Coordinates of N, CA and C in Angstrom, one line a residue:
X16 N -4.5 -19.4 38.6 CA -5.0 -18.0 38.6 C -5.9 -17.8 37.4
X17 N -7.1 -17.2 37.7 CA -8.1 -16.9 36.6 C -7.6 -15.7 35.8
X18 N -7.9 -15.8 34.5 CA -7.5 -14.7 33.6 C -8.5 -13.6 33.8
X19 N -8.0 -12.4 33.7 CA -8.9 -11.2 33.8 C -9.7 -11.1 32.5
X20 N -10.9 -10.4 32.5 CA -11.7 -10.3 31.3 C -10.9 -9.6 30.1
X21 N -10.0 -8.6 30.5 CA -9.2 -7.9 29.5 C -8.2 -8.8 28.8
X22 N -7.6 -9.7 29.6 CA -6.7 -10.6 29.0 C -7.4 -11.6 28.1
X23 N -8.5 -12.1 28.5 CA -9.3 -13.1 27.7 C -9.7 -12.4 26.4
X24 N -10.1 -11.2 26.5 CA -10.5 -10.5 25.3 C -9.3 -10.3 24.3
X25 N -8.2 -10.0 24.8 CA -7.0 -9.8 24.0 C -6.6 -11.1 23.3
X26 N -6.7 -12.2 24.1 CA -6.4 -13.5 23.5 C -7.4 -13.9 22.4
X27 N -8.6 -13.6 22.6 CA -9.7 -13.8 21.7 C -9.4 -13.0 20.4
X28 N -9.1 -11.8 20.5 CA -8.8 -10.9 19.3 C -7.6 -11.5 18.6
X29 N -6.6 -11.9 19.3 CA -5.3 -12.4 18.7 C -5.6 -13.7 17.9
X30 N -6.5 -14.5 18.4 CA -6.9 -15.8 17.7 C -7.6 -15.4 16.4
X31 N -8.5 -14.5 16.5 CA -9.3 -14.1 15.4 C -8.4 -13.5 14.3
X32 N -7.5 -12.7 14.7 CA -6.5 -12.1 13.7 C -5.7 -13.1 13.1
X33 N -5.3 -14.1 13.9 CA -4.5 -15.2 13.4 C -5.2 -16.0 12.3
X34 N -6.5 -16.3 12.6 CA -7.3 -17.0 11.6 C -7.5 -16.2 10.3
X35 N -7.8 -14.9 10.5 CA -8.0 -14.0 9.4 C -6.7 -13.9 8.5
X36 N -5.6 -13.8 9.1 CA -4.3 -13.7 8.3 C -4.0 -15.1 7.7
X37 N -4.3 -16.2 8.3 CA -4.1 -17.5 7.7 C -5.0 -17.6 6.4
X38 N -6.2 -17.2 6.6 CA -7.1 -17.2 5.4 C -6.6 -16.3 4.3
X39 N -6.2 -15.1 4.7 CA -5.7 -14.2 3.7 C -4.5 -14.8 2.9
X40 N -3.6 -15.5 3.6 CA -2.4 -16.0 2.9 C -2.8 -17.2 2.0
X41 N -3.8 -18.0 2.5 CA -4.2 -19.2 1.7 C -5.0 -18.8 0.5
X42 N -5.8 -17.8 0.6 CA -6.6 -17.2 -0.5 C -5.6 -16.8 -1.6
X43 N -4.5 -16.1 -1.1 CA -3.5 -15.6 -2.1 C -2.8 -16.7 -2.7
X44 N -2.4 -17.7 -2.0 CA -1.5 -18.8 -2.5 C -2.2 -19.7 -3.4
X45 N -3.5 -20.1 -3.0 CA -4.1 -21.2 -3.8 C -5.5 -20.8 -4.2
X46 N -6.0 -19.6 -3.9 CA -7.3 -19.2 -4.4 C -8.4 -19.5 -3.3
X47 N -9.4 -18.7 -3.4 CA -10.6 -18.8 -2.5 C -11.2 -20.2 -2.6
X48 N -11.5 -20.6 -3.8 CA -12.3 -21.8 -4.0 C -11.6 -23.1 -3.5
X49 N -10.2 -23.1 -3.7 CA -9.5 -24.3 -3.3 C -9.1 -24.3 -1.8
X50 N -9.5 -23.2 -1.1 CA -9.2 -23.2 0.4 C -10.3 -23.7 1.2
X51 N -10.0 -24.5 2.2 CA -11.1 -25.0 3.0 C -10.9 -24.5 4.4
X52 N -12.0 -24.6 5.2 CA -12.0 -24.1 6.6 C -11.0 -25.0 7.3
X53 N -10.9 -26.2 7.0 CA -9.9 -27.1 7.7 C -8.5 -26.6 7.5
X54 N -8.2 -26.2 6.3 CA -6.8 -25.7 6.0 C -6.6 -24.4 6.7
X55 N -7.6 -23.5 6.8 CA -7.4 -22.2 7.5 C -7.1 -22.5 8.9
X56 N -7.9 -23.4 9.5 CA -7.8 -23.7 10.9 C -6.4 -24.3 11.2
X57 N -5.9 -25.2 10.3 CA -4.6 -25.8 10.5 C -3.5 -24.7 10.4
X58 N -3.6 -23.8 9.4 CA -2.6 -22.8 9.2 C -2.6 -21.8 10.4
X59 N -3.7 -21.6 11.0 CA -3.8 -20.7 12.1 C -3.5 -21.4 13.4
X60 N -3.3 -22.7 13.4 CA -3.0 -23.5 14.6 C -4.2 -23.5 15.6
X61 N -5.4 -23.6 15.1 CA -6.6 -23.6 16.0 C -7.5 -24.8 15.5
X62 N -8.4 -25.2 16.4 CA -9.4 -26.2 16.0 C -10.4 -25.6 15.1
X63 N -11.1 -26.4 14.3 CA -12.1 -25.9 13.4 C -13.3 -25.3 14.2
X64 N -13.5 -25.8 15.4 CA -14.6 -25.2 16.2 C -14.2 -23.8 16.6
X65 N -12.9 -23.6 16.8 CA -12.4 -22.2 17.1 C -12.6 -21.3 16.0
X66 N -12.4 -21.8 14.7 CA -12.7 -21.0 13.6 C -14.1 -20.5 13.6
X67 N -15.0 -21.5 13.8 CA -16.5 -21.1 13.8 C -16.9 -20.3 15.0
X68 N -16.1 -20.2 16.0 CA -16.4 -19.3 17.1 C -16.2 -17.8 16.6
X69 N -15.4 -17.6 15.6 CA -15.0 -16.3 15.2 C -15.6 -15.9 13.8
X70 N -15.8 -16.9 12.9 CA -16.4 -16.7 11.6 C -17.5 -17.7 11.4
X71 N -18.6 -17.3 10.8 CA -19.7 -18.3 10.6 C -19.3 -19.3 9.4
X72 N -18.5 -18.8 8.5 CA -18.1 -19.6 7.3 C -16.9 -19.0 6.6
X73 N -16.4 -19.7 5.6 CA -15.4 -19.1 4.8 C -15.9 -17.8 4.1
X74 N -17.1 -17.8 3.7 CA -17.7 -16.7 3.0 C -17.7 -15.4 4.0
X75 N -17.8 -15.7 5.3 CA -17.8 -14.5 6.2 C -16.4 -13.9 6.2
X76 N -15.3 -14.7 6.0 CA -14.0 -14.1 5.9 C -13.9 -13.3 4.7
X77 N -14.4 -13.8 3.6 CA -14.4 -13.1 2.3 C -15.1 -11.8 2.4
X78 N -16.3 -11.8 3.0 CA -17.1 -10.6 3.2 C -16.3 -9.5 3.9
X79 N -15.6 -9.9 5.0 CA -14.8 -9.0 5.8 C -13.7 -8.4 4.9
X80 N -13.0 -9.2 4.1 CA -12.0 -8.7 3.3 C -12.5 -7.7 2.2
X81 N -13.7 -8.1 1.7 CA -14.3 -7.2 0.7 C -14.7 -5.9 1.4
X82 N -15.2 -5.9 2.6 CA -15.5 -4.7 3.3 C -14.3 -3.9 3.6
X83 N -13.1 -4.5 3.8 CA -11.9 -3.7 4.0 C -11.6 -2.9 2.8
X84 N -11.7 -3.6 1.6 CA -11.4 -2.9 0.3 C -12.3 -1.8 0.1
X85 N -13.6 -2.0 0.3 CA -14.6 -1.0 0.1 C -14.4 0.2 1.0
X86 N -14.1 -0.1 2.3 CA -13.8 1.0 3.3 C -12.6 1.8 2.9
X87 N -11.6 1.1 2.4 CA -10.3 1.8 2.0 C -10.6 2.7 0.9
X88 N -11.3 2.3 -0.1 CA -11.6 3.1 -1.3 C -12.5 4.3 -0.8
X89 N -13.4 4.1 0.0 CA -14.3 5.2 0.5 C -13.5 6.2 1.3
X90 N -12.5 5.7 2.1 CA -11.7 6.6 2.9 C -10.8 7.5 2.0
X91 N -10.3 6.9 0.9 CA -9.5 7.7 0.0 C -10.3 8.8 -0.6
X92 N -11.6 8.5 -1.0 CA -12.5 9.5 -1.5 C -12.9 10.6 -0.5
X93 N -13.1 10.1 0.7 CA -13.4 11.1 1.8 C -12.2 12.1 2.0
X94 N -11.0 11.5 1.9 CA -9.8 12.4 2.0 C -9.8 13.4 0.9
X95 N -10.2 13.0 -0.3 CA -10.3 14.0 -1.4 C -11.4 15.0 -1.2
X96 N -12.5 14.6 -0.6 CA -13.5 15.6 -0.3 C -13.1 16.6 0.7
X97 N -12.1 16.3 1.5 CA -11.6 17.2 2.5 C -10.6 18.2 1.9
X98 N -10.2 18.0 0.7 CA -9.3 18.9 0.0 C -10.0 20.0 -0.8
X99 N -9.3 21.1 -1.1 CA -9.9 22.1 -2.0 C -9.1 22.0 -3.3
X100 N -9.7 21.4 -4.3 CA -9.1 21.2 -5.6 C -10.2 21.0 -6.7
X101 N -9.8 20.9 -7.9 CA -10.8 20.7 -9.0 C -11.2 19.2 -8.9
X102 N -12.3 18.9 -9.5 CA -12.8 17.5 -9.5 C -11.9 16.7 -10.3
X103 N -11.3 17.2 -11.4 CA -10.4 16.4 -12.2 C -9.2 15.9 -11.4
X104 N -8.6 16.9 -10.7 CA -7.4 16.5 -9.9 C -7.7 15.6 -8.8
X105 N -8.9 15.7 -8.2 CA -9.3 14.8 -7.1 C -9.5 13.4 -7.7
X106 N -10.1 13.3 -8.8 CA -10.3 12.0 -9.4 C -9.0 11.3 -9.9
X107 N -8.1 12.2 -10.4 CA -6.8 11.6 -10.8 C -6.0 11.1 -9.6
X108 N -6.0 11.9 -8.5 CA -5.3 11.4 -7.3 C -5.9 10.1 -6.8
X109 N -7.3 10.1 -6.8 CA -7.9 8.8 -6.3 C -7.5 7.7 -7.1
X110 N -7.5 7.8 -8.5 CA -7.1 6.7 -9.3 C -5.7 6.3 -9.1
X111 N -4.8 7.2 -8.9 CA -3.4 6.9 -8.6 C -3.3 6.2 -7.3
X112 N -4.0 6.6 -6.2 CA -3.9 6.0 -4.9 C -4.5 4.6 -5.0
X113 N -5.6 4.4 -5.7 CA -6.2 3.1 -5.9 C -5.3 2.1 -6.5
X114 N -4.6 2.6 -7.6 CA -3.6 1.7 -8.2 C -2.5 1.3 -7.2
X115 N -2.0 2.2 -6.5 CA -1.0 1.8 -5.5 C -1.5 0.9 -4.4
X116 N -2.7 1.1 -4.0 CA -3.3 0.3 -2.9 C -3.5 -1.1 -3.4
X117 N -4.0 -1.3 -4.7 CA -4.2 -2.6 -5.2 C -2.9 -3.3 -5.5
X118 N -1.9 -2.6 -5.9 CA -0.6 -3.2 -6.1 C 0.0 -3.6 -4.8
X119 N -0.2 -2.9 -3.7 CA 0.4 -3.2 -2.5 C -0.1 -4.5 -1.8
X120 N -1.3 -4.9 -2.3 CA -1.9 -6.2 -1.7 C -1.3 -7.4 -2.2
X121 N -0.4 -7.3 -3.2 CA 0.3 -8.5 -3.8 C -0.6 -9.5 -4.3
X122 N -1.7 -9.1 -4.9 CA -2.6 -10.0 -5.6 C -3.8 -10.4 -4.8
X123 N -3.8 -10.1 -3.5 CA -5.0 -10.6 -2.6 C -6.2 -9.9 -3.1
X124 N -6.2 -8.5 -3.3 CA -7.4 -7.8 -3.7 C -8.0 -8.4 -5.0
X125 N -7.1 -8.8 -5.9 CA -7.6 -9.4 -7.1 C -8.3 -10.7 -6.9
X126 N -7.8 -11.5 -6.0 CA -8.4 -12.8 -5.7 C -9.8 -12.6 -5.0
X127 N -9.8 -11.7 -4.0 CA -11.0 -11.4 -3.3 C -12.1 -10.8 -4.2
X128 N -11.7 -9.8 -5.0 CA -12.7 -9.2 -5.9 C -13.2 -10.2 -7.0
X129 N -12.3 -11.0 -7.5 CA -12.7 -12.0 -8.4 C -13.8 -12.9 -7.8
X130 N -13.5 -13.4 -6.6 CA -14.5 -14.3 -6.0 C -15.8 -13.5 -5.7
X131 N -15.7 -12.3 -5.3 CA -16.9 -11.4 -5.1 C -17.7 -11.3 -6.4
X132 N -17.0 -11.1 -7.5 CA -17.7 -11.0 -8.8 C -18.5 -12.3 -9.1
X133 N -17.8 -13.4 -8.8 CA -18.5 -14.7 -9.0 C -19.7 -14.9 -8.2
X134 N -19.7 -14.5 -7.0 CA -20.8 -14.6 -6.0 C -21.9 -13.6 -6.3
X135 N -21.5 -12.4 -6.9 CA -22.4 -11.4 -7.1 C -22.9 -11.3 -8.5
X136 N -22.9 -12.4 -9.2 CA -23.2 -12.4 -10.6 C -24.7 -12.5 -10.9
X137 N -25.5 -12.7 -9.9 CA -26.9 -12.8 -10.0 C -27.6 -11.4 -10.3
X138 N -28.8 -11.4 -10.9 CA -29.5 -10.2 -11.3 C -29.8 -9.4 -10.0
X139 N -29.6 -8.1 -10.1 CA -30.0 -7.2 -9.0 C -29.0 -7.2 -7.8
X140 N -27.8 -7.9 -8.0 CA -26.8 -8.0 -7.0 C -25.8 -6.9 -7.2
X141 N -25.7 -5.9 -6.2 CA -24.7 -4.8 -6.4 C -23.4 -5.2 -5.8
X142 N -22.3 -4.7 -6.4 CA -21.0 -4.9 -5.9 C -20.7 -3.9 -4.7
X143 N -20.3 -4.4 -3.6 CA -20.2 -3.4 -2.4 C -19.2 -2.3 -2.7
X144 N -18.1 -2.5 -3.4 CA -17.1 -1.5 -3.6 C -17.7 -0.4 -4.5
X145 N -18.6 -0.7 -5.4 CA -19.3 0.3 -6.2 C -20.2 1.1 -5.4
X146 N -21.0 0.5 -4.6 CA -22.0 1.2 -3.8 C -21.4 2.2 -2.8
X147 N -20.2 1.8 -2.3 CA -19.5 2.6 -1.3 C -18.9 3.9 -1.8
X148 N -18.7 3.9 -3.2 CA -18.0 5.1 -3.7 C -19.0 6.0 -4.5
X149 N -20.2 5.6 -4.6 CA -21.2 6.4 -5.4 C -21.4 7.7 -4.8
X150 N -21.7 7.8 -3.5 CA -22.0 9.1 -2.9 C -20.8 10.0 -2.9
X151 N -19.6 9.6 -2.5 CA -18.5 10.5 -2.5 C -18.2 11.0 -3.9
X152 N -18.3 10.2 -4.9 CA -18.0 10.7 -6.3 C -19.1 11.7 -6.7
X153 N -20.3 11.5 -6.3 CA -21.4 12.4 -6.6 C -21.1 13.8 -6.0
X154 N -20.6 13.7 -4.7 CA -20.3 15.0 -4.0 C -19.1 15.7 -4.7
X155 N -18.1 15.0 -5.1 CA -17.0 15.6 -5.8 C -17.5 16.3 -7.1
X156 N -18.3 15.6 -7.9 CA -18.9 16.2 -9.1 C -19.7 17.4 -8.8
X157 N -20.6 17.3 -7.8 CA -21.5 18.4 -7.4 C -20.7 19.6 -7.0
X158 N -19.6 19.4 -6.2 CA -18.8 20.5 -5.8 C -18.0 21.1 -7.0
X159 N -17.6 20.3 -7.9 CA -17.0 20.8 -9.1 C -17.9 21.6 -10.0
X160 N -19.2 21.2 -10.0 CA -20.2 22.0 -10.7 C -20.4 23.4 -10.1
X161 N -20.4 23.4 -8.8 CA -20.6 24.6 -8.0 C -19.4 25.6 -8.2
X162 N -18.2 24.9 -8.3 CA -16.9 25.7 -8.5 C -16.7 26.1 -10.0
X163 N -17.5 25.5 -10.9 CA -17.4 25.9 -12.3 C -16.3 25.1 -13.1
X164 N -15.8 24.0 -12.5 CA -14.8 23.2 -13.2 C -15.4 21.9 -13.7
X165 N -16.7 21.7 -13.5 CA -17.4 20.5 -14.1 C -18.6 21.0 -14.9
X166 N -18.9 20.4 -16.0 CA -20.0 20.7 -16.8 C -21.3 20.7 -16.0
X167 N -22.2 21.6 -16.3 CA -23.5 21.7 -15.5 C -24.7 21.2 -16.3
X168 N -24.5 20.8 -17.6 CA -25.6 20.4 -18.4 C -26.1 18.9 -18.1
X169 N -25.3 18.2 -17.3 CA -25.7 16.9 -16.9 C -25.9 16.8 -15.4
X170 N -26.8 15.9 -14.9 CA -27.0 15.7 -13.5 C -25.7 15.1 -12.8
X171 N -25.4 15.6 -11.6 CA -24.2 15.2 -11.0 C -24.2 13.7 -10.7
X172 N -25.3 13.1 -10.4 CA -25.4 11.7 -10.1 C -25.1 10.9 -11.4
X173 N -25.6 11.4 -12.5 CA -25.3 10.7 -13.8 C -23.8 10.8 -14.1
X174 N -23.2 12.0 -14.0 CA -21.8 12.1 -14.2 C -21.0 11.2 -13.3
X175 N -21.4 11.1 -12.0 CA -20.6 10.3 -11.1 C -20.7 8.8 -11.5
X176 N -21.9 8.4 -12.0 CA -22.0 7.0 -12.4 C -21.2 6.7 -13.6
X177 N -21.1 7.7 -14.5 CA -20.2 7.5 -15.7 C -18.8 7.4 -15.3
X178 N -18.3 8.3 -14.4 CA -17.0 8.2 -13.9 C -16.7 6.9 -13.2
X179 N -17.6 6.4 -12.4 CA -17.4 5.1 -11.7 C -17.4 4.0 -12.7
X180 N -18.3 4.1 -13.7 CA -18.3 3.0 -14.8 C -17.0 2.9 -15.5
X181 N -16.4 4.0 -15.9 CA -15.1 4.0 -16.6 C -14.0 3.4 -15.8
X182 N -13.9 3.9 -14.5 CA -12.9 3.3 -13.6 C -13.1 1.8 -13.4
X183 N -14.4 1.4 -13.2 CA -14.7 0.0 -13.0 C -14.4 -0.8 -14.2
X184 N -14.5 -0.3 -15.4 CA -14.1 -1.0 -16.6 C -12.7 -1.4 -16.6
X185 N -11.8 -0.4 -16.2 CA -10.4 -0.7 -16.1 C -10.1 -1.8 -15.0
X186 N -10.9 -1.7 -13.9 CA -10.7 -2.7 -12.8 C -11.1 -4.1 -13.3
X187 N -12.2 -4.2 -14.0 CA -12.7 -5.4 -14.5 C -11.7 -6.1 -15.5
X188 N -11.1 -5.2 -16.3 CA -10.1 -5.7 -17.3 C -9.0 -6.3 -16.6
X189 N -8.5 -5.7 -15.5 CA -7.4 -6.3 -14.7 C -7.8 -7.5 -14.0
X190 N -9.1 -7.6 -13.5 CA -9.5 -8.8 -12.8 C -9.6 -10.0 -13.7
X191 N -10.1 -9.8 -14.9 CA -10.3 -10.9 -15.9 C -9.1 -11.3 -16.7
X192 N -8.0 -10.4 -16.7 CA -6.8 -10.7 -17.5 C -5.6 -10.3 -16.7
X193 N -4.8 -11.2 -16.2 CA -3.6 -10.8 -15.5 C -2.6 -10.0 -16.3
X194 N -2.7 -10.1 -17.6 CA -1.8 -9.4 -18.5 C -2.3 -8.0 -18.9
X195 N -3.5 -7.7 -18.4 CA -4.2 -6.4 -18.8 C -3.3 -5.2 -18.3
X196 N -3.1 -4.2 -19.2 CA -2.2 -3.1 -18.9 C -3.0 -2.1 -18.0
X197 N -3.2 -2.5 -16.7 CA -4.1 -1.8 -15.8 C -3.7 -0.4 -15.6
X198 N -2.4 -0.1 -15.3 CA -2.0 1.2 -15.0 C -2.2 2.1 -16.3
X199 N -1.8 1.6 -17.4 CA -1.9 2.4 -18.7 C -3.4 2.7 -18.9
X200 N -4.3 1.7 -18.8 CA -5.7 1.9 -19.1 C -6.3 2.8 -18.1
X201 N -5.9 2.7 -16.8 CA -6.5 3.6 -15.8 C -6.1 5.1 -16.1
X202 N -4.9 5.3 -16.6 CA -4.5 6.7 -16.9 C -5.3 7.1 -18.1
X203 N -5.5 6.3 -19.1 CA -6.2 6.6 -20.3 C -7.7 6.9 -20.0
X204 N -8.3 6.1 -19.1 CA -9.7 6.3 -18.8 C -9.8 7.6 -18.0
X205 N -8.9 7.9 -17.1 CA -9.0 9.2 -16.4 C -8.9 10.4 -17.3
X206 N -8.1 10.2 -18.4 CA -8.0 11.3 -19.4 C -9.4 11.5 -20.1
X207 N -10.1 10.3 -20.3 CA -11.4 10.4 -20.9 C -12.4 11.0 -19.9
X208 N -12.3 10.7 -18.7 CA -13.1 11.2 -17.6 C -12.9 12.8 -17.6
X209 N -11.7 13.2 -17.6 CA -11.4 14.6 -17.6 C -12.1 15.4 -18.7
X210 N -12.1 14.8 -19.9 CA -12.7 15.3 -21.1 C -14.2 15.3 -20.9
X211 N -14.7 14.2 -20.3 CA -16.2 14.0 -20.1 C -16.8 15.1 -19.2
X212 N -16.1 15.4 -18.1 CA -16.6 16.3 -17.1 C -16.3 17.7 -17.3
X213 N -15.4 18.0 -18.3 CA -14.9 19.4 -18.5 C -16.1 20.3 -18.9
X214 N -16.2 21.5 -18.4 CA -17.3 22.4 -18.7 C -17.4 22.6 -20.3
X215 N -18.6 22.7 -20.7 CA -18.8 22.9 -22.2 C -19.0 24.4 -22.5
X216 N -18.5 24.8 -23.6 CA -18.6 26.2 -24.0 C -20.1 26.6 -24.2
X217 N -20.4 27.8 -23.7 CA -21.8 28.2 -23.8 C -22.2 28.6 -25.2

């Protein structure tokens, strides 16, 4: 009996997910650089040709994982944009949620982002997770300025870039040093951000 198109499509999706999860586990266990397509295919119990039917390369799997991280960060910021609160509280909540999300990945996010940094080290190469949060942070700052809880003497885009830069500094510290006190530094940097964006006396 021939399979229906719906059943074929479900089996195809299941194989792709199996390959993706096998790659995820191998990247976590032995690192991106040490993982081969052959190993991913073997762990997923598929032929290498099947791997290439779903992903053009190992890099394509990495890009998808990076996209997931960027989309998750952006979704958290969009959630904050849907709330009515001060910019400082929104940023604090985002930082707390980002810490929890990165911790919940059990090291995978660290491995993926480290490899992304290695690949994006060339001049003019933007990091996807930074690009995806620039506009939401700018909106949070702009709304804070309109509400009177963010200083108005600086452009909202500039303030948003300063906020992102400070948070990214904590993230880079964590990526480059497993012993880096990420949670403590993130809290300290958010305190600095709160002072930075606070309205100035007239």
